[in-house]
Coordinates of C-alpha atoms in Angstrom, one line a residue:
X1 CA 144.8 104.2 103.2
X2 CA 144.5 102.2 100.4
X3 CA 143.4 99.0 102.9
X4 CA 140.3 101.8 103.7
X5 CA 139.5 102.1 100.3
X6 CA 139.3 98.5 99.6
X7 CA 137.0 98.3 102.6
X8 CA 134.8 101.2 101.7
X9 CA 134.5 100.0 97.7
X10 CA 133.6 96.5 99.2
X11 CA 131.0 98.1 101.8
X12 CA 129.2 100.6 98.8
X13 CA 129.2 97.7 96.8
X14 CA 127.5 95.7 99.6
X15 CA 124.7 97.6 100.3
X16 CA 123.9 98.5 96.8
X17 CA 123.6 95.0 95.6
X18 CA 120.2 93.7 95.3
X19 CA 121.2 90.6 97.2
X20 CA 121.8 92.5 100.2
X21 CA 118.7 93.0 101.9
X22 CA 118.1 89.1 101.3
X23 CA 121.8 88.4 102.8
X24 CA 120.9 90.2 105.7
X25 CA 117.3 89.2 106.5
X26 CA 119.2 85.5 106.4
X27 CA 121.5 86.4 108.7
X28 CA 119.4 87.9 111.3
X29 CA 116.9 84.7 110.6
X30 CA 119.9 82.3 111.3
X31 CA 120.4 84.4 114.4
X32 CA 117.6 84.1 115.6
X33 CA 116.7 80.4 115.0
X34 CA 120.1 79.8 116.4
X35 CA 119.5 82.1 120.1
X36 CA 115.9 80.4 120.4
X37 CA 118.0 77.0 120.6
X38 CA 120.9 77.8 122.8
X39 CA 121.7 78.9 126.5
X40 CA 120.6 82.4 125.9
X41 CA 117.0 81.4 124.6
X42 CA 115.4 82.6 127.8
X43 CA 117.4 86.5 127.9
X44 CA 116.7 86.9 124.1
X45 CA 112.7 86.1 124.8
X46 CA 112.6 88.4 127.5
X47 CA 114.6 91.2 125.5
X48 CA 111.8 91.2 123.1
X49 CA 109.3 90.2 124.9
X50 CA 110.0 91.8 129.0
X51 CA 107.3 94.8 129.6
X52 CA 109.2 97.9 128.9
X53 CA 109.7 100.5 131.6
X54 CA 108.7 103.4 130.5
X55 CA 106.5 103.5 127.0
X56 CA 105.2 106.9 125.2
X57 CA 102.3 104.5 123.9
X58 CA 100.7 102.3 126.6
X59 CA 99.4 99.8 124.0
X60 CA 103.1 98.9 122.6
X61 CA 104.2 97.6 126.5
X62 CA 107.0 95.7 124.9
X63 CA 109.9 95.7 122.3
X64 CA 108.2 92.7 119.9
X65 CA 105.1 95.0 120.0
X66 CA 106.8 98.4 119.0
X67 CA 108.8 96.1 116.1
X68 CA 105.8 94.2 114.9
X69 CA 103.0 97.3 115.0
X70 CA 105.0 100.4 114.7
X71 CA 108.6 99.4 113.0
X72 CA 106.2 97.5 110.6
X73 CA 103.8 100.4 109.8
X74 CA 107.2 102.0 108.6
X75 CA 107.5 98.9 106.3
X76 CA 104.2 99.0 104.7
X77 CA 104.6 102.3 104.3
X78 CA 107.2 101.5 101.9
X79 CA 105.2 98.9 100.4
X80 CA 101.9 101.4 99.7
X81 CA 104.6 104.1 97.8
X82 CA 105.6 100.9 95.7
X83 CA 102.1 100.0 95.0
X84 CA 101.3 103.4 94.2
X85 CA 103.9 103.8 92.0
X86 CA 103.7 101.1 90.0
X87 CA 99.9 101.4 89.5
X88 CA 100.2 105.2 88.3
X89 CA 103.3 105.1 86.5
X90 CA 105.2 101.1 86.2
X91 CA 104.3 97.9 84.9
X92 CA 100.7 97.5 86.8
X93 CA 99.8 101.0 84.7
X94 CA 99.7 99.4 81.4
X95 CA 96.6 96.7 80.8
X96 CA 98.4 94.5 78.6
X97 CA 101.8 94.1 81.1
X98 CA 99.8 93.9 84.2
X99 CA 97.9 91.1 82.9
X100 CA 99.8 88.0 83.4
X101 CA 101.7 89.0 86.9
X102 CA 98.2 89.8 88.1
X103 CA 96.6 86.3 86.9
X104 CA 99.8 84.5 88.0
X105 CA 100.0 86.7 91.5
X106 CA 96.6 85.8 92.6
X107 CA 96.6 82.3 91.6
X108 CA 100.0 82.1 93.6
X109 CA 98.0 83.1 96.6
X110 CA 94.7 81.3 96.4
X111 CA 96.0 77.8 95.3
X112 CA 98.4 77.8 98.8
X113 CA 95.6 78.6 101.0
X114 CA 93.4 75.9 99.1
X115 CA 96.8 73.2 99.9
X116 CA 96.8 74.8 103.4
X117 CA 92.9 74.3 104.3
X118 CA 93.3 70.8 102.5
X119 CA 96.1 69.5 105.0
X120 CA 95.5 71.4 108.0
X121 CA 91.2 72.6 107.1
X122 CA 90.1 69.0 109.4
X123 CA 91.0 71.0 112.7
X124 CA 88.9 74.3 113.2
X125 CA 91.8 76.0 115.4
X126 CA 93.8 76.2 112.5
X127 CA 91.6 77.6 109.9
X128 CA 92.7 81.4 110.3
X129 CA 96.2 80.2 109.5
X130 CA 95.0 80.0 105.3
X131 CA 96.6 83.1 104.6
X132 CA 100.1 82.3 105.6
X133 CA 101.8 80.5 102.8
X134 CA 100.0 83.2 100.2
X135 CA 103.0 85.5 101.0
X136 CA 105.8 86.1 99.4
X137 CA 109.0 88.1 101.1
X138 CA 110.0 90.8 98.0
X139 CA 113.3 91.0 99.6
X140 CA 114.3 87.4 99.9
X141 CA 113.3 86.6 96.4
X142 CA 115.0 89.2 94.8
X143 CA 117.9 88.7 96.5
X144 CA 118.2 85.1 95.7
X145 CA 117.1 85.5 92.2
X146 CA 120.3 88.2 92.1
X147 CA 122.6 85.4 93.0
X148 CA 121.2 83.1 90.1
X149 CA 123.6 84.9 88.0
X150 CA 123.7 87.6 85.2
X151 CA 122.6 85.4 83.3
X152 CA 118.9 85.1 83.2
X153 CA 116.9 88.3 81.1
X154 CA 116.3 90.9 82.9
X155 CA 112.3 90.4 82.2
X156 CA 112.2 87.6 85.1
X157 CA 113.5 90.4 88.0
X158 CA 110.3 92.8 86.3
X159 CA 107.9 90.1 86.6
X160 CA 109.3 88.8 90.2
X161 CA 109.2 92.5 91.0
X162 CA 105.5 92.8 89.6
X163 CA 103.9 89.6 90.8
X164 CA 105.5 90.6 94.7
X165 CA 103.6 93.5 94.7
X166 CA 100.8 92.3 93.9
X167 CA 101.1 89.9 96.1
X168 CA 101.8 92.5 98.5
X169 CA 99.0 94.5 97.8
X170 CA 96.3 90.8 98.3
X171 CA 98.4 90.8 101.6
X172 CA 97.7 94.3 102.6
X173 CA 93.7 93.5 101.9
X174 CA 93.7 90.1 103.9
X175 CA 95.0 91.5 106.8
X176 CA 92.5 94.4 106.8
X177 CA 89.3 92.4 105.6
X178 CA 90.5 89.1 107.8
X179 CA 92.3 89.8 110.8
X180 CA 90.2 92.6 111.7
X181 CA 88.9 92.1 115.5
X182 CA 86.9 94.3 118.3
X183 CA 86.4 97.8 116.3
X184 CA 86.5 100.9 118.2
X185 CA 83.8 103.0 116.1
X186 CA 85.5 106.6 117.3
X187 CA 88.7 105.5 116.9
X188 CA 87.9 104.5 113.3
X189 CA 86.3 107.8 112.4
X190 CA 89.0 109.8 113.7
X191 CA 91.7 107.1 111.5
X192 CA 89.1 108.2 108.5
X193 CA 88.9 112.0 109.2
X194 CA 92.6 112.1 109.1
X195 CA 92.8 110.3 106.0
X196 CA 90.6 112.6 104.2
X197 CA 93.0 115.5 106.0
X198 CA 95.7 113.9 104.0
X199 CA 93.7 113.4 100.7
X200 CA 92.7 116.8 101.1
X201 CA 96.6 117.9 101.2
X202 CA 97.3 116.3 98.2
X203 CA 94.6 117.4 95.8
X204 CA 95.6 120.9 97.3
X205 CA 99.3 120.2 95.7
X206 CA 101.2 120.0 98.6
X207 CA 104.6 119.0 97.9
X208 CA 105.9 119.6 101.0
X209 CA 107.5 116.2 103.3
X210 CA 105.7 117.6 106.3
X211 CA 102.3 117.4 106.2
X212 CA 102.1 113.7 104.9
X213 CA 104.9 112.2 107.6
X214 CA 102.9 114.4 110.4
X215 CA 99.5 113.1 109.0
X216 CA 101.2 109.4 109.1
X217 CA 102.2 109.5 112.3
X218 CA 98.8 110.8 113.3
X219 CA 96.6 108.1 111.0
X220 CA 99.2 105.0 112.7
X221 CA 97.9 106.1 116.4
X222 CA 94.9 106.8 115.4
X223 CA 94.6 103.3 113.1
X224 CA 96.0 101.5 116.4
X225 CA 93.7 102.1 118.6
X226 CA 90.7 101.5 116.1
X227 CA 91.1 97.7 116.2
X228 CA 92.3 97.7 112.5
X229 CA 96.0 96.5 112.4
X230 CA 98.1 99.3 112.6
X231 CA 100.1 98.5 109.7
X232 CA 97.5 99.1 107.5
X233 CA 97.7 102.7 108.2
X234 CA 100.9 102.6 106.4
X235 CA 99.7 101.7 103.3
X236 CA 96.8 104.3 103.4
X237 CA 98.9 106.9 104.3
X238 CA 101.2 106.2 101.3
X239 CA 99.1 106.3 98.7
X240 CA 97.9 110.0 99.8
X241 CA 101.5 111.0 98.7
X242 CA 101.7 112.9 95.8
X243 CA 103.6 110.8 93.0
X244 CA 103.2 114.0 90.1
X245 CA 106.8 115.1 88.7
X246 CA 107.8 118.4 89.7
X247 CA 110.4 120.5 87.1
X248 CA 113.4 118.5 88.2
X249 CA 111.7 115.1 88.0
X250 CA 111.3 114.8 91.9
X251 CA 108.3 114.1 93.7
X252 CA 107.1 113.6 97.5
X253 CA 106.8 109.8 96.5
X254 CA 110.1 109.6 95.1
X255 CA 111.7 111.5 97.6
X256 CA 110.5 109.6 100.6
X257 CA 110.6 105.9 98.7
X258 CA 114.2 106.5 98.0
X259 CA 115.2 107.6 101.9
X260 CA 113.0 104.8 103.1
X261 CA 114.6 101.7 101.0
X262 CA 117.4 101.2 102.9
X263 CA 116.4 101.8 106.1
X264 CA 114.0 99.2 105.4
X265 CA 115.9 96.8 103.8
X266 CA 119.1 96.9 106.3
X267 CA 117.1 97.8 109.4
X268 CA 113.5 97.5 110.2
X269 CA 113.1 93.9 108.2
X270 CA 116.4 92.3 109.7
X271 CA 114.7 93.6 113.0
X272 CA 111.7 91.8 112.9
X273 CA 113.2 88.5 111.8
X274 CA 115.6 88.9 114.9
X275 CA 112.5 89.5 116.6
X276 CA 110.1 86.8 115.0
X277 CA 112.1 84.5 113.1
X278 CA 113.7 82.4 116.0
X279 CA 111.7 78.9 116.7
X280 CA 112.3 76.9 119.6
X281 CA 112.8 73.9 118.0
X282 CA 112.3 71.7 121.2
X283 CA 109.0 73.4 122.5
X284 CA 107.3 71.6 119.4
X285 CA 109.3 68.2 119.8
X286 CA 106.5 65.9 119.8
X287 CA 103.6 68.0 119.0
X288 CA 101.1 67.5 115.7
X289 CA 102.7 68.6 112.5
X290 CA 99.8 69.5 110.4
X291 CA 99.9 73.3 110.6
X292 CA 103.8 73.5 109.7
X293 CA 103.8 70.7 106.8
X294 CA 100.5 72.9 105.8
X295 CA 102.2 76.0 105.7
X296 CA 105.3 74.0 104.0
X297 CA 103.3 72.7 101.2
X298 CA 101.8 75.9 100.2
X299 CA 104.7 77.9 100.2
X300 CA 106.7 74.8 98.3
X301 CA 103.9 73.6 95.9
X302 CA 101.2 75.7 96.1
X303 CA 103.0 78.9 94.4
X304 CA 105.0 77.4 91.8
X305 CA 102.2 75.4 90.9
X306 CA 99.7 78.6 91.1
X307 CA 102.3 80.8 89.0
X308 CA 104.0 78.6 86.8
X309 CA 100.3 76.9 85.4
X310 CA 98.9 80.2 85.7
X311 CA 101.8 81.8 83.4
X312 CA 101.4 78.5 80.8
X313 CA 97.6 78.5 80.7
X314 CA 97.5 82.3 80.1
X315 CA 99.9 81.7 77.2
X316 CA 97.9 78.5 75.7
X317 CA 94.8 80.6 75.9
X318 CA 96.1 83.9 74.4
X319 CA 95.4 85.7 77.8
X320 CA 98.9 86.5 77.8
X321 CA 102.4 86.3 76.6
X322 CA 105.7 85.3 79.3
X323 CA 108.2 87.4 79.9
X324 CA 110.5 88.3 77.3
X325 CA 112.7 85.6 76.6
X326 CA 112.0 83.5 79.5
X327 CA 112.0 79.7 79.5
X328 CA 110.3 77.2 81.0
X329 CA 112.9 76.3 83.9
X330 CA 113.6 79.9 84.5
X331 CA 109.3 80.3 84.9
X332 CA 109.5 77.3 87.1
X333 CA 112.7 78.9 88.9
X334 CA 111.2 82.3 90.0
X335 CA 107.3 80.5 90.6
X336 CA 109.8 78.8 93.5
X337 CA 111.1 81.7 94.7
X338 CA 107.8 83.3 94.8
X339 CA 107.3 80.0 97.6
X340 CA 109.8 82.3 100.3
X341 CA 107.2 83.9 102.3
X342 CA 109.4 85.1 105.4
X343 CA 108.5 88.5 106.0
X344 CA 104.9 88.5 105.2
X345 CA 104.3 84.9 106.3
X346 CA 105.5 85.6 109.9
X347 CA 103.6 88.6 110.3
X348 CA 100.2 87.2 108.8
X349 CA 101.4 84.1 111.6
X350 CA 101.2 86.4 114.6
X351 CA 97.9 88.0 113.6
X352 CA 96.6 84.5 112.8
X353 CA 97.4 82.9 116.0
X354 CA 97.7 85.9 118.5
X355 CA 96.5 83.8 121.7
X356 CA 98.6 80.7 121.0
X357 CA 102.0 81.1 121.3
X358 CA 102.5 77.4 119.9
X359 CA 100.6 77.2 116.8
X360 CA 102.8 80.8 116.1
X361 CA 106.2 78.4 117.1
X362 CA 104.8 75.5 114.8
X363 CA 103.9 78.3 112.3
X364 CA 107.7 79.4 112.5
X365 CA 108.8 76.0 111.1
X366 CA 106.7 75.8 108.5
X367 CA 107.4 79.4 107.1
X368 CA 111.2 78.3 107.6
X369 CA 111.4 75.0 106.0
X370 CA 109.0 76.0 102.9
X371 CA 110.6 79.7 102.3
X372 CA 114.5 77.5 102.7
X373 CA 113.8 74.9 100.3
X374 CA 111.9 77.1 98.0
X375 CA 115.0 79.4 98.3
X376 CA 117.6 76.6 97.2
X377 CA 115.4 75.1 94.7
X378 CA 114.5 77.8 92.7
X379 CA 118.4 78.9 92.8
X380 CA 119.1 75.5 91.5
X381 CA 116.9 75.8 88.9
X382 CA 117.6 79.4 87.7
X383 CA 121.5 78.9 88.3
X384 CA 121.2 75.7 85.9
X385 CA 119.0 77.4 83.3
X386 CA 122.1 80.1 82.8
X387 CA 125.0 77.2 82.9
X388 CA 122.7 75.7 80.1
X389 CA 122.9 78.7 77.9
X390 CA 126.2 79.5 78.2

C-alpha cells in the first residue's frame, strides 16, 4: 500500500510540474528521431503515413493528416483561449506590461526570418521556409526554464509566458495570411456564417459548453475545406468563448482552458512530435545544407539576438523597463530558450514545403539542432545565473 502511494505522489507530482509537458514532448521527439533511423523506419512511416481504411472525413485519408489538421485544431484551440485571456484580462491587458514582451516578441520573430532569407534567400525553392525559425514551442521553453532552478524571479516565467504568446499569436497570422493556397469561396462563406453563429451566441450570454464546442467542430470542417488551414479555425473559434466571470468566478473560457491543458500538453503535442519529429538522418546524407543551418541560425542567433537587444534598447531608450529583477545573463538565458521552436516550427515546416518531402526532412534537422542547442544553452546560462547568486 504504501509502495502505491509513493507511486501515485510521484505520478501527481509528475504531471503537475511545469517541466512535464517539455519532458514528454522530448521523449516522444527522441522517439521518433530514434524509429526514423532504425529497422522499423519503414512500419513507423507507413503507421502514420498508410491510407486509412475507413475515414469519416475523406480529406484526412491518413493518420499524419488527422494529427497534423484535426489533433492540431485542438491545439490552437488552446492557444486562441490563452490569447484571449491574456488580452482581456493578463499581462497583454495592461499598456505599460505588454510593451516590452510585444517589442521583444516581434523582433524575436522578424530578425530569424531576415538570418533565414540571408543564408538560405539565394535559392527561390526555399523562400517559403522564412517563417520557420520565428517560432517558439511554449511548452519546451517553459519546461526547460522550470529545470533552471527556483532560483531565478519569478518575473522571467511571466515574460517567457508573455512573449510565447505573442509569438503564438504572429504564428497564428503567418500561417493564415502566408500559407493560404486554392480558396474555395463557398466554403469560406459558410466558415464565416458560422463564425458570426458563434459571435452571435456569445453576445447573447451563452454560458453553456455546448453551443461553442458544436459551433467548433462545425467552423474546423467547414474551415478545412475552404482552403484556409484548418487550424486556424481553432483559434477563431476560441476567442468567441465567453471569458466574463460568472458568481463563482467560473467562466466558459476557464472551464474549457483548464480541461484542455493537459490533454494538450500530455497527449495531442507528444503525438505530433511522434508523428513529425523523426528525421531520417541518412535520406539527407549528402544533400545541400543551406535550409537546415538556415533554420539553425535563426532559431540559435536570430531570437536571442532579436529579444535580448530588443529588451536592452527598449530600456536605454525608456521604452520599457526588464522584468523585475532580472539580469543580464538571465535576459540572455530565456532570449535562448525562446530559440526552441519544436512545435510551431515543424508545423509551419509541413505547410512550407508540402510537395517536398526532403526540404520537410532537411527542415527536421534544422528545427532539431537549433531548438537542442538553444535548449542546453540557455539552461546553462540560467542554471549559472542562480549558482552565481547563491
Amino acid at each position: 500500500m504504501a509502495g502505491n502511494s509513493g507511486r501515485k505522489r510521484a505520478l501527481h507530482k509528475l504531471t503537475h510540474s511545469e517541466a512535464a509537458p517539455g519532458i514528454v514532448l522530448m521523449t516522444c521527439a527522441a522517439i521518433a528521431l530514434v524509429l526514423a533511423n532504425s529497422p522499423l523506419a519503414d512500419p513507423w512511416h507507413e503507421l502514420f503515413h498508410h491510407t486509412l481504411p475507413w475515414t469519416p472525413v475523406p480529406k484526412l485519408d491518413t493518420l499524419h493528416l488527422w494529427i497534423n489538421d484535426a489533433l492540431m485544431a485542438v491545439f490552437f484551440f488552446v492557444v486562441g483561449l490563452e490569447i484571449k485571456r491574456e488580452i482581456l484580462d493578463g499581462e497583454l491587458s495592461i499598456a505599460s506590461r505588454r510593451r516590452l514582451p510585444v517589442i521583444a516578441a516581434v523582433a524575436g520573430m522578424v530578425v530569424p526570418a531576415l538570418i533565414y532569407l540571408g543564408i538560405a534567400g539565394g535559392d527561390p525553392a526555399l523562400h517559403r521556409g522564412w517563417a520557420i525559425p520565428s517560432a517558439t514551442d511554449i511548452a519546451f521553453a517553459i519546461g526547460v526554464l522550470a529545470l533552471a532552478g527556483k532560483g531565478l524571479p519569478s518575473s522571467l516565467r511571466l515574460f517567457l509566458l508573455t512573449v510565447a504568446i505573442v509569438d503564438d499569436l504572429g504564428a497564428v497570422l503567418v500561417i493564415a495570411f502566408f500559407y493560404t493556397t486554392g480558396l474555395d469561396l463557398m466554403w469560406l462563406g459558410i466558415a464565416a456564417a458560422i463564425f458570426l453563429a458563434l459571435v452571435v451566441v456569445n453576445r447573447a450570454g451563452v454560458s453553456s459548453l455546448i453551443p461553442y464546442i458544436l459551433g467548433a467542430v462545425a467552423l474546423w470542417f467547414a474551415v478545412l475545406h475552404s482552403g484556409v488551414h484548418a487550424t486556424i479555425a481553432g483559434v477563431l473559434a476560441a476567442l468567441t468563448v465567453p471569458l466574463a466571470l460568472n458568481k463563482e468566478h467560473d467562466s466558459p473560457l476557464l472551464r474549457l482552458e483548464h480541461a484542455l491543458v493537459a490533454p494538450n500538453g500530455f497527449l495531442i503535442v507528444p503525438l505530433f512530435g511522434l508523428a513529425n519529429a523523426g528525421v531520417a538522418l541518412g535520406s539527407i546524407d549528402g544533400g545541400p545544407l543551406a535550409l537546415p543551418i538556415a533554420i539553425a541560425a535563426g532559431l540559435l542567433i536570430g531570437k536571442q539576438v532579436g529579444i535580448l537587444g530588443s529588451i536592452v534598447a527598449a530600456e536605454k531608450l525608456g521604452i520599457a523597463k526588464r522584468p523585475a529583477g532580472a539580469t543580464i545573463r538571465q535576459l540572455w538565458g530565456l532570449s535562448l530558450l525562446c530559440g526552441i521552436g519544436f512545435t510551431m516550427s515543424l508545423f509551419i515546416a509541413s505547410l512550407a514545403f508540402p510537395q517536398s518531402p526532403l526540404l520537410v526532412e532537411e527542415a527536421k534537422l534544422g528545427i532539431l539542432g537549433g531548438s537542442i542547442i538553444s535548449a542546453l544553452a540557455g539552461l546553462f546560462l540560467l542554471k549559472g545565473s542562480v549558482k552565481s547568486q547563491a
